[in-house]
PDB file of C-alpha atoms in Angstrom:
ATOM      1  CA  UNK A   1       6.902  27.939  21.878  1.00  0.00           C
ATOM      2  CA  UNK A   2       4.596  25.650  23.212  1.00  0.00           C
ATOM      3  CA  UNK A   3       1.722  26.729  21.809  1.00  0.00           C
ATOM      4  CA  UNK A   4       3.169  26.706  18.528  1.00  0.00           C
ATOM      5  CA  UNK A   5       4.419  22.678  19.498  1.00  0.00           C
ATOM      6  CA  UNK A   6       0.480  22.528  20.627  1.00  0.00           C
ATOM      7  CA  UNK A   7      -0.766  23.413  17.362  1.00  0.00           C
ATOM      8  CA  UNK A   8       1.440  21.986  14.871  1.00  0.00           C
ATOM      9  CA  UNK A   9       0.760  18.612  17.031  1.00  0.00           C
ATOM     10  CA  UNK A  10      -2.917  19.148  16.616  1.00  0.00           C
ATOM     11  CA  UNK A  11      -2.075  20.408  12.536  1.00  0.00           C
ATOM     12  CA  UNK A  12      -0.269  16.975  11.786  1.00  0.00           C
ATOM     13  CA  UNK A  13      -2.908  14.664  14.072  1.00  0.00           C
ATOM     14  CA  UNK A  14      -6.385  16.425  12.355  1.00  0.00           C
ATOM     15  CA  UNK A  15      -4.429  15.355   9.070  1.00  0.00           C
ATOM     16  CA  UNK A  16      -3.446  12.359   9.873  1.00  0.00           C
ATOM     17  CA  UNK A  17      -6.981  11.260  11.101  1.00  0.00           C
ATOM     18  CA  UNK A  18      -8.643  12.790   7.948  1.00  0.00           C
ATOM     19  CA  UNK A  19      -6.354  10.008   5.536  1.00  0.00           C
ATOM     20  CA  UNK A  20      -7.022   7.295   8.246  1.00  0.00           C
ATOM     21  CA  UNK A  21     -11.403   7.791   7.984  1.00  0.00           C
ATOM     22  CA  UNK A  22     -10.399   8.264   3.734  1.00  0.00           C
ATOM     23  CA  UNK A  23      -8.733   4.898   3.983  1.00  0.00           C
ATOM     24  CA  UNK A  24     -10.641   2.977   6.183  1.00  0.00           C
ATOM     25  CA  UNK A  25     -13.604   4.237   3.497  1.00  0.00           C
ATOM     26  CA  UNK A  26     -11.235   2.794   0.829  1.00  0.00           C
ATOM     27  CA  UNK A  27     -11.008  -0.287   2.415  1.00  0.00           C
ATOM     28  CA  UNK A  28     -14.500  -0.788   2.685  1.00  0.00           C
ATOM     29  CA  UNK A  29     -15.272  -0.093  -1.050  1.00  0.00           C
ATOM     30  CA  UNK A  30     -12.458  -2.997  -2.015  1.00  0.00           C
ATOM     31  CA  UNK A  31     -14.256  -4.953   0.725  1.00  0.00           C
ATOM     32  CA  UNK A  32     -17.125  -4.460  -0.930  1.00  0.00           C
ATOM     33  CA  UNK A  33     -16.263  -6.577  -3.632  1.00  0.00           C
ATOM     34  CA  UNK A  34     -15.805  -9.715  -1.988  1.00  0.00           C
ATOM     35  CA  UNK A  35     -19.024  -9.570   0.772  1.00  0.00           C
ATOM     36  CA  UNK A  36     -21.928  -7.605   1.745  1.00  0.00           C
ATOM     37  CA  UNK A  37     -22.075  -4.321   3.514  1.00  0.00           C
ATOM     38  CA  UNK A  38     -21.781  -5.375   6.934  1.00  0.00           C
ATOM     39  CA  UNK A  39     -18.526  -7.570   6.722  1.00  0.00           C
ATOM     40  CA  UNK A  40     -17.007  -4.765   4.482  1.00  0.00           C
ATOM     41  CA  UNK A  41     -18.155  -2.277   7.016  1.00  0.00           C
ATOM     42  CA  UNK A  42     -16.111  -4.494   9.872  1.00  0.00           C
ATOM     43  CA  UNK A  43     -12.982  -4.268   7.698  1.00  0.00           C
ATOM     44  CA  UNK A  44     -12.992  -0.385   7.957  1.00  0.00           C
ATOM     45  CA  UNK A  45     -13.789  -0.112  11.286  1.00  0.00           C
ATOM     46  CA  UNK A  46     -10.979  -3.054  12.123  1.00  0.00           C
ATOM     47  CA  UNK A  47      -8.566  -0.941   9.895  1.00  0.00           C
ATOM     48  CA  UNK A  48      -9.224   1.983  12.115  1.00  0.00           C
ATOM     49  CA  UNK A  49      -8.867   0.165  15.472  1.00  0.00           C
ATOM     50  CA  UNK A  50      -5.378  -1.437  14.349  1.00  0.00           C
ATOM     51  CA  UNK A  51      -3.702   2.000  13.804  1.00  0.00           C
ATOM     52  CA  UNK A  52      -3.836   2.335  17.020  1.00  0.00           C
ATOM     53  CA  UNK A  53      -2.633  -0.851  17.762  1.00  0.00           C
ATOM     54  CA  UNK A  54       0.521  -0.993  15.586  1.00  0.00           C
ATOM     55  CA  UNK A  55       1.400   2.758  16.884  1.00  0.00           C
ATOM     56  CA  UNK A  56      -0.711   4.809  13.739  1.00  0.00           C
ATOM     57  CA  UNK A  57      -1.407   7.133  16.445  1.00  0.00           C
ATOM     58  CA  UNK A  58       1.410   9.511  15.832  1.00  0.00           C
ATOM     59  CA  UNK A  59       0.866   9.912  11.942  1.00  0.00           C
ATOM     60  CA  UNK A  60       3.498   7.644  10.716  1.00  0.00           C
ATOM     61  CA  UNK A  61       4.293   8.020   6.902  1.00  0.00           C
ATOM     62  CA  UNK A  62       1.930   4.470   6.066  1.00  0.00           C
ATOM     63  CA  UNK A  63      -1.420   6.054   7.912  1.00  0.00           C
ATOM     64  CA  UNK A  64      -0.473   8.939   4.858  1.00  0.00           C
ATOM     65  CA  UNK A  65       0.770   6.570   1.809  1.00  0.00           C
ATOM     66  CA  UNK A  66      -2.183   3.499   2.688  1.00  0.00           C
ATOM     67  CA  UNK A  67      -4.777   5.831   1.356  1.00  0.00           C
ATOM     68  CA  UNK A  68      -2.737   5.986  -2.316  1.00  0.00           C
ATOM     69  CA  UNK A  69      -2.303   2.341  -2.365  1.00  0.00           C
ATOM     70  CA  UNK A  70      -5.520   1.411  -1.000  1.00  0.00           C
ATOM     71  CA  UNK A  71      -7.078   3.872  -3.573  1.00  0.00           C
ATOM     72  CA  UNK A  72      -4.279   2.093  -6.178  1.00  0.00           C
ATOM     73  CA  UNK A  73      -6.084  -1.472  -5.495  1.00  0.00           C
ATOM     74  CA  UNK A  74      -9.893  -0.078  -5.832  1.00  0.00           C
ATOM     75  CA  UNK A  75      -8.927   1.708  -8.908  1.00  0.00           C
ATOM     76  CA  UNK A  76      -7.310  -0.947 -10.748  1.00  0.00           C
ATOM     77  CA  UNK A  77     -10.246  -3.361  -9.288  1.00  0.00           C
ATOM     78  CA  UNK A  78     -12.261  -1.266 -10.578  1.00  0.00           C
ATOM     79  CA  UNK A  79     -10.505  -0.780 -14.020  1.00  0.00           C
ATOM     80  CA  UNK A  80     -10.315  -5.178 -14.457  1.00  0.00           C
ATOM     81  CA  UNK A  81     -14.308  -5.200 -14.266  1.00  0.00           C
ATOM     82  CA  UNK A  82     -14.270  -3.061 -17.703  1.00  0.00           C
ATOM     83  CA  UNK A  83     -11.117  -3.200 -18.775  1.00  0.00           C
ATOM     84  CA  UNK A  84     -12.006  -3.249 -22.630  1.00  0.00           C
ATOM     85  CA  UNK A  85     -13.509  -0.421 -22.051  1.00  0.00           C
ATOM     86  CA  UNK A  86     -11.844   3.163 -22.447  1.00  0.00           C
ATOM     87  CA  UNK A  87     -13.189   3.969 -18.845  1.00  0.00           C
ATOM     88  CA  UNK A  88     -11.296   0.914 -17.865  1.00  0.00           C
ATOM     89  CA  UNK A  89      -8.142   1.730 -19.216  1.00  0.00           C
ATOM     90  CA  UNK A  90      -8.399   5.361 -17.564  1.00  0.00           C
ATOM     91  CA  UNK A  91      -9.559   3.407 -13.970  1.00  0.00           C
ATOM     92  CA  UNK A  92      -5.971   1.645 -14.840  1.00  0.00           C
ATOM     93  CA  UNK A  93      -3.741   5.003 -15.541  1.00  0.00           C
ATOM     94  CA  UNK A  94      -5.135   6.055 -12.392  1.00  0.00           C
ATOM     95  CA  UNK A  95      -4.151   3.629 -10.040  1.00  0.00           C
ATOM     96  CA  UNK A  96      -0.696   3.310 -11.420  1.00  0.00           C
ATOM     97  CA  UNK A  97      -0.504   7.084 -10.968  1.00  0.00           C
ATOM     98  CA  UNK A  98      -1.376   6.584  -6.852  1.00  0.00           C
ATOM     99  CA  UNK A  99       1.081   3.967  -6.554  1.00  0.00           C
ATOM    100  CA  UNK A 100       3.653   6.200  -7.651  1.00  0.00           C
ATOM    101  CA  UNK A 101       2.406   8.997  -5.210  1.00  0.00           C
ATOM    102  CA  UNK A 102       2.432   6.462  -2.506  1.00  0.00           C
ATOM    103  CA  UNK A 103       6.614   5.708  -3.229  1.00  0.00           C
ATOM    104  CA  UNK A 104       6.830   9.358  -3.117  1.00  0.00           C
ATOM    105  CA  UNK A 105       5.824   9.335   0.735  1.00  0.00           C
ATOM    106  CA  UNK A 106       7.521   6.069   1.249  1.00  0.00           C
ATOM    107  CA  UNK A 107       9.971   4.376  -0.895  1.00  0.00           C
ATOM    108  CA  UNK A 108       9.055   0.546   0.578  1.00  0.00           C
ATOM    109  CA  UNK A 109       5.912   1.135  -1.149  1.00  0.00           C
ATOM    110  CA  UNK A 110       7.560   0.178  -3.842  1.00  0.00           C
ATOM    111  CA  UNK A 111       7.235  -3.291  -3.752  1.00  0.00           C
ATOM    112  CA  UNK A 112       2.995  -3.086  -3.800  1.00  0.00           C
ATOM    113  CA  UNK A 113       3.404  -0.825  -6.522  1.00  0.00           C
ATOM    114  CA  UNK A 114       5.335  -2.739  -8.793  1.00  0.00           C
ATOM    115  CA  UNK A 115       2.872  -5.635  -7.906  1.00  0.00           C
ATOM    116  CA  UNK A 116       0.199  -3.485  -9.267  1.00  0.00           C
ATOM    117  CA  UNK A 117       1.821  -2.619 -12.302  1.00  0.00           C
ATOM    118  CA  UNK A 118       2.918  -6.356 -13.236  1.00  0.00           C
ATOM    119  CA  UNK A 119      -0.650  -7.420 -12.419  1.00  0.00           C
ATOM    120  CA  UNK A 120      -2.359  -4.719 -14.910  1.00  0.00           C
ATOM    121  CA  UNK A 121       0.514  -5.692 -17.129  1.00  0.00           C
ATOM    122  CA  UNK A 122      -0.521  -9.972 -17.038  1.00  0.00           C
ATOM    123  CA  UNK A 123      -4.158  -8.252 -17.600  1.00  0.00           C
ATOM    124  CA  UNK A 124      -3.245  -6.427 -20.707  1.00  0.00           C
ATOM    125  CA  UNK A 125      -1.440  -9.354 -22.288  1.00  0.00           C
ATOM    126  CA  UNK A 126      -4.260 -11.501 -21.500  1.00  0.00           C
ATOM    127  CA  UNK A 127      -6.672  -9.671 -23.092  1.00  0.00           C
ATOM    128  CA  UNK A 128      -4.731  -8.034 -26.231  1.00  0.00           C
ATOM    129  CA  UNK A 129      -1.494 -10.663 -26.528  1.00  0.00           C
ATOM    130  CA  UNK A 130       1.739  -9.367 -26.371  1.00  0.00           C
ATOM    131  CA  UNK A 131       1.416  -6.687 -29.640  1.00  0.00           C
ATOM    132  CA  UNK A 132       3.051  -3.534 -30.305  1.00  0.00           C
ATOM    133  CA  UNK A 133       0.030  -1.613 -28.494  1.00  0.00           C
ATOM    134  CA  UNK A 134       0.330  -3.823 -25.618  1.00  0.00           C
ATOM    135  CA  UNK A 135       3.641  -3.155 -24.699  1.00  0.00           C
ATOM    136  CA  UNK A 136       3.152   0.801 -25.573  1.00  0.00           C
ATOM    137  CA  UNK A 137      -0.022   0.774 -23.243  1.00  0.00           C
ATOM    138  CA  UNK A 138       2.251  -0.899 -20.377  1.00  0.00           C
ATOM    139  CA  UNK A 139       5.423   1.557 -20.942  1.00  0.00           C
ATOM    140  CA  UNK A 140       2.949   4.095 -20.458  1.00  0.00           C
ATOM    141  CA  UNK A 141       2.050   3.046 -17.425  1.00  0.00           C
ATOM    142  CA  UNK A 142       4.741   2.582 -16.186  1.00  0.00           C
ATOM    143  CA  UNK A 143       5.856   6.136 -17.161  1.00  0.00           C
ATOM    144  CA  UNK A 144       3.201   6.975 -15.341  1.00  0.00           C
ATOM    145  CA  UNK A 145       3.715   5.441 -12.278  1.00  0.00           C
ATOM    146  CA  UNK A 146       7.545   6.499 -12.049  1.00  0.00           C
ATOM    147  CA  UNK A 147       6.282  10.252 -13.124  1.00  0.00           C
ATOM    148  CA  UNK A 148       5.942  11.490  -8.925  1.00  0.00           C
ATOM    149  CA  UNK A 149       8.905  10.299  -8.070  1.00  0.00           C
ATOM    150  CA  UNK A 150      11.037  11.580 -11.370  1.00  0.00           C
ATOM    151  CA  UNK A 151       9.284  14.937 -11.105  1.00  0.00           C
ATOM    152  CA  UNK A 152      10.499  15.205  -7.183  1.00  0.00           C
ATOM    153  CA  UNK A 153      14.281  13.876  -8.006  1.00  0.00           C
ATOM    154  CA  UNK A 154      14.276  16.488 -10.765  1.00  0.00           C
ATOM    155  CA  UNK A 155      13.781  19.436  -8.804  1.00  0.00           C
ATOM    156  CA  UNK A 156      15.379  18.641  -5.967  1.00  0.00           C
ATOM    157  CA  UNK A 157      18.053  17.450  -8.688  1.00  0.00           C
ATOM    158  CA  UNK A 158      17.731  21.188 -10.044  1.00  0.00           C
ATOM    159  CA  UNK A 159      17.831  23.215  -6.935  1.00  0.00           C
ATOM    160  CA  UNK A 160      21.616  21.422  -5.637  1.00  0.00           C
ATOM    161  CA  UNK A 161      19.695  18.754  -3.529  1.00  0.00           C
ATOM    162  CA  UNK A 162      20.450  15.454  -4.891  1.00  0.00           C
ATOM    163  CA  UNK A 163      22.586  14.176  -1.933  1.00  0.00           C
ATOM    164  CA  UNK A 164      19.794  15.440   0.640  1.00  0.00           C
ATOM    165  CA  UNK A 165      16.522  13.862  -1.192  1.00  0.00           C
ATOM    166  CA  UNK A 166      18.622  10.566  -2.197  1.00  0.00           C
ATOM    167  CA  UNK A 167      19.566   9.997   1.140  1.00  0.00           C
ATOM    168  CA  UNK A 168      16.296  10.667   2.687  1.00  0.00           C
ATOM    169  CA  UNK A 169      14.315   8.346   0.152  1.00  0.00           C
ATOM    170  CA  UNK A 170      16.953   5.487  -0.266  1.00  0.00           C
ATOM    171  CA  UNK A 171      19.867   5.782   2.207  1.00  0.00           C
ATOM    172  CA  UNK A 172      18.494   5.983   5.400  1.00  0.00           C
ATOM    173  CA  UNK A 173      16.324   2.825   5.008  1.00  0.00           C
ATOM    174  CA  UNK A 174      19.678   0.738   4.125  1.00  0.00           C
ATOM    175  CA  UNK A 175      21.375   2.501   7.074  1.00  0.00           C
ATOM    176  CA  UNK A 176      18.654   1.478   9.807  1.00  0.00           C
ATOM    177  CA  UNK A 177      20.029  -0.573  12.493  1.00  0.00           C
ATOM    178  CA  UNK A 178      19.713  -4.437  11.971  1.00  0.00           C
ATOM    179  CA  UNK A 179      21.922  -5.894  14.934  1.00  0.00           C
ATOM    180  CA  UNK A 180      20.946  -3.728  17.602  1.00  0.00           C
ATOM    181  CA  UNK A 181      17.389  -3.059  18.230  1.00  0.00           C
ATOM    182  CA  UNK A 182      15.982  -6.249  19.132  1.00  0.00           C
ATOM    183  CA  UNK A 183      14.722  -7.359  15.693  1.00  0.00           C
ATOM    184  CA  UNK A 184      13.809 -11.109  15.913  1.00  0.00           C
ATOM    185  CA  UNK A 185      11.985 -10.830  19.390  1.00  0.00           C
ATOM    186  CA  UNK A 186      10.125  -7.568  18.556  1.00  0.00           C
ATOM    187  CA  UNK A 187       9.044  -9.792  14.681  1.00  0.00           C
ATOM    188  CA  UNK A 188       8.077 -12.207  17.095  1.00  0.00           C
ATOM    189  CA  UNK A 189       5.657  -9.749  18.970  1.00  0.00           C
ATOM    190  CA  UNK A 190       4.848  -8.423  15.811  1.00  0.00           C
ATOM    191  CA  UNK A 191       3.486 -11.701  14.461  1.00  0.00           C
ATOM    192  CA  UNK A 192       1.410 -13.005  17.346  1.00  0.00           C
ATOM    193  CA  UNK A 193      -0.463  -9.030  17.263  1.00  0.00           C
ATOM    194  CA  UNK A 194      -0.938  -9.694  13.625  1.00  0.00           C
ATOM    195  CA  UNK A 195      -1.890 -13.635  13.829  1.00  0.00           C
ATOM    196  CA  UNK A 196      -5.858 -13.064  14.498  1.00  0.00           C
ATOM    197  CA  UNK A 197      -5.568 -10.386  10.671  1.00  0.00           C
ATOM    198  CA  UNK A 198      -3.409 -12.958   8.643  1.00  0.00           C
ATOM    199  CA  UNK A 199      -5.330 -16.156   9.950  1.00  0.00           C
ATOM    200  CA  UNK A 200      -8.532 -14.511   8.633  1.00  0.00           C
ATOM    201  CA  UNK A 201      -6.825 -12.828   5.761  1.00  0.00           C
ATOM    202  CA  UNK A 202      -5.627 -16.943   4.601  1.00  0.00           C
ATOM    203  CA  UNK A 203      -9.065 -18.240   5.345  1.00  0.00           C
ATOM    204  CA  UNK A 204     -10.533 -15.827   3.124  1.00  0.00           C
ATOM    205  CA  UNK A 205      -8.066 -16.698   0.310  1.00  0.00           C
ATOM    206  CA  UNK A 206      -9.585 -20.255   0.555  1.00  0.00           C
ATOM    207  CA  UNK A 207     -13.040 -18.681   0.341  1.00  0.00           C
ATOM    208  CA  UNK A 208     -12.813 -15.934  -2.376  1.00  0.00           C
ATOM    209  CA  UNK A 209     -13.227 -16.570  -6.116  1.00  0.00           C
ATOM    210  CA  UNK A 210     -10.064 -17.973  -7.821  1.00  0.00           C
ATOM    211  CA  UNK A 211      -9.144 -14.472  -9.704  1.00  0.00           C
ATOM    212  CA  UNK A 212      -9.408 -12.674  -6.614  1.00  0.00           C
ATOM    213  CA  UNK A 213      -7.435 -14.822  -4.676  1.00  0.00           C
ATOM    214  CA  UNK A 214      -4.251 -14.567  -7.133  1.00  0.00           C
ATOM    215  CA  UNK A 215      -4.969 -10.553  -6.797  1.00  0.00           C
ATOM    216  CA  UNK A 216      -5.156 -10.602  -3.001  1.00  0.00           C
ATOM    217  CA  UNK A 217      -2.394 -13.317  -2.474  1.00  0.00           C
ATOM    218  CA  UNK A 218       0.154 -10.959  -4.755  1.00  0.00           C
ATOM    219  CA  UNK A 219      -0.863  -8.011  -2.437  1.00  0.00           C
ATOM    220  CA  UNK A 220      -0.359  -9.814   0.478  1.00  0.00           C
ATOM    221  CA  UNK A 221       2.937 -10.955  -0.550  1.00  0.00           C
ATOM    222  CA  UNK A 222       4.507  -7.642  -2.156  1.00  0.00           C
ATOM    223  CA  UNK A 223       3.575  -6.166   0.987  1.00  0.00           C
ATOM    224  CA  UNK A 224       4.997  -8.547   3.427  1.00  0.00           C
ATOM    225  CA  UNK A 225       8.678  -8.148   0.724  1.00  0.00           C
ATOM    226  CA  UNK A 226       8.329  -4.156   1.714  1.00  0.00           C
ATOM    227  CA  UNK A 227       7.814  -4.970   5.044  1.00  0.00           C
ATOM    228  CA  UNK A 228      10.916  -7.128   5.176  1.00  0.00           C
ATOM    229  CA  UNK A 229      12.611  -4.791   2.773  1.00  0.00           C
ATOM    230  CA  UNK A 230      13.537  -2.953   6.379  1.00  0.00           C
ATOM    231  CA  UNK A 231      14.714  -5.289   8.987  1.00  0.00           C
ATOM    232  CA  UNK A 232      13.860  -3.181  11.846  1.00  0.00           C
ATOM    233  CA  UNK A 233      10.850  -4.726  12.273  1.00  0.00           C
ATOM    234  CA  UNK A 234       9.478  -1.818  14.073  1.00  0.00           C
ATOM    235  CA  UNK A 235       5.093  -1.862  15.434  1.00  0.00           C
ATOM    236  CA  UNK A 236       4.578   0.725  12.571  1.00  0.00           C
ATOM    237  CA  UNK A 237       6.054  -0.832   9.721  1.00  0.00           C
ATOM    238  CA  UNK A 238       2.919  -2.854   9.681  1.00  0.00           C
ATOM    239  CA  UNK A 239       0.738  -0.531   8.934  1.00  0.00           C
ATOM    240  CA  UNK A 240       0.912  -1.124   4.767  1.00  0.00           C
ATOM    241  CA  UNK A 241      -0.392  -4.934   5.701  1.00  0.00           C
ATOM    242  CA  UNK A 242      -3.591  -3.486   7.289  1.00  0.00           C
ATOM    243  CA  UNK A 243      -4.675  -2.324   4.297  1.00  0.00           C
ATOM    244  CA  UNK A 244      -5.039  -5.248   2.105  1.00  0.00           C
ATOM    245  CA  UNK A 245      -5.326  -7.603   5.316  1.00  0.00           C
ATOM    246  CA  UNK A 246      -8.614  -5.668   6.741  1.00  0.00           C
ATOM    247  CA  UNK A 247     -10.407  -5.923   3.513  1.00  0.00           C
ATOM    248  CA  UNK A 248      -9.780  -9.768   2.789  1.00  0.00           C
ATOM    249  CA  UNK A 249     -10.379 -10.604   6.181  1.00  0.00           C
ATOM    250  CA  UNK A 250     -14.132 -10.030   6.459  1.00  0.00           C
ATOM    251  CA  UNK A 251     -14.763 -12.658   3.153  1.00  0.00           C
ATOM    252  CA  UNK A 252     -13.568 -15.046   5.990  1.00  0.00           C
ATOM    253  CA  UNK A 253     -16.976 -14.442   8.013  1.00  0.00           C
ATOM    254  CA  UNK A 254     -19.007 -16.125   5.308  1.00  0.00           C
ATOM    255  CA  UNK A 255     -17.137 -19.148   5.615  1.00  0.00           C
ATOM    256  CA  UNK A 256     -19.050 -22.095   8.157  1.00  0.00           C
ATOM    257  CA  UNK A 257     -18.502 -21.891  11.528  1.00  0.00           C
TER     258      UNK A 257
END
């Protein structure tokens, strides 16, 4: 028995640490589009560093879901450089498809996704106006985006599991303990840990181009509503901040000293 503890410990971890690296590579490339390779380099590495620092060590369900929303954000950057273009639009499917993987693993991913979606959304009506193939390109999407999760309530729907997967995905967040675990004074510790990643993360919103700072300031705050979605306030629940925190931060190294 403890062997078989032993390696599905060691299963789980070489897992875990194989969507951490993917990530932290993720993080970089959206990095990338605000400084130069070293900075963006920094924001991986940092990403990697604070797992360990907000508890990511024992493969908590955001060190799995950041790599679908981090890959959600670099797809849909992506997608806005081109999005006239049919490679664009694709870039766009794509990261509203991840987002809806990422709710799949957690449901307070939520929040970032539906940022994502209302942001390609406020892109197609700028470009196209609000036509007929506007709003059938952004039901699509958002068919799209709700496909994981339908497709997983459906067969658990199917097979006499309904009560069992809509507890796990929606009622046990709602039931988590408010009044007795401590929450104010362990969002108190929680906030001076992160103060050093959100005073570089604003700094950088000062610095960044004006486009990019209504992209990364809508991250920053659908992330932060999932985060408070769950009043538990737990070290791990701010993992899903890392990710768009760690590659704004570094655009705050270019600023004067």
């Amino acid at each position: 028995m403890g062997r078989f503890r032993s390696s599905t410990s060691g299963t789980y971890q070489i897992a875990a640490m194989l969507f951490a690296a993917a990530s932290a590579l993720v993080v970089y490339a959206i990095a990338r589009r605000l400084v130069a390779h070293g900075p963006a380099l920094a924001g991986g590495a940092i990403y990697l560093l604070s797992l360990c620092l907000f508890h990511g060590q024992g493969g908590q369900s955001p060190v799995f879901y950041n790599l679908f929303m981090a890959s959600a954000a670099a797809a849909l950057l992506a997608g806005w450089s081109q999005f006239d273009t049919r490679r664009g639009q694709r870039l766009v499917a794509a990261a509203m498809l991840l987002a809806g993987v990422a709710i799949t693993i957690k449901t307070t991913a939520l929040f970032s996704s539906l940022y994502f979606g209302l942001f390609a959304t406020m892109l197609q009506l700028s470009a196209r106006g609000p036509t007929r193939a506007s709003w059938l390109r952004v039901t699509s999407w958002a068919l799209i985006g709700a496909a994981p999760t339908a497709a997983f309530a459906l067969w658990y729907t199917a097979h006499g599991y309904w009560e069992e997967y809509w507890g796990a995905m929606v009622l046990s967040n709602l039931r988590k303990p408010v009044e007795d675990n401590g929450g104010l004074e362990r969002l108190w510790v929680l906030s001076l840990m992160l103060l050093p990643l959100l005073a570089a993360g604003l700094l950088a919103l000062l610095r960044i181009a004006r486009p990019m700072r209504v992209f990364f300031a809508g991250w920053l705050l659908a992330a932060l509503v999932g985060f408070f979605s769950v009043p538990a306030y737990y070290l791990h629940y701010v993992l899903p901040l890392l990710v768009p925190l760690c590659a704004l931060a570094p655009a705050s190294l270019a600023l004067p000293r």
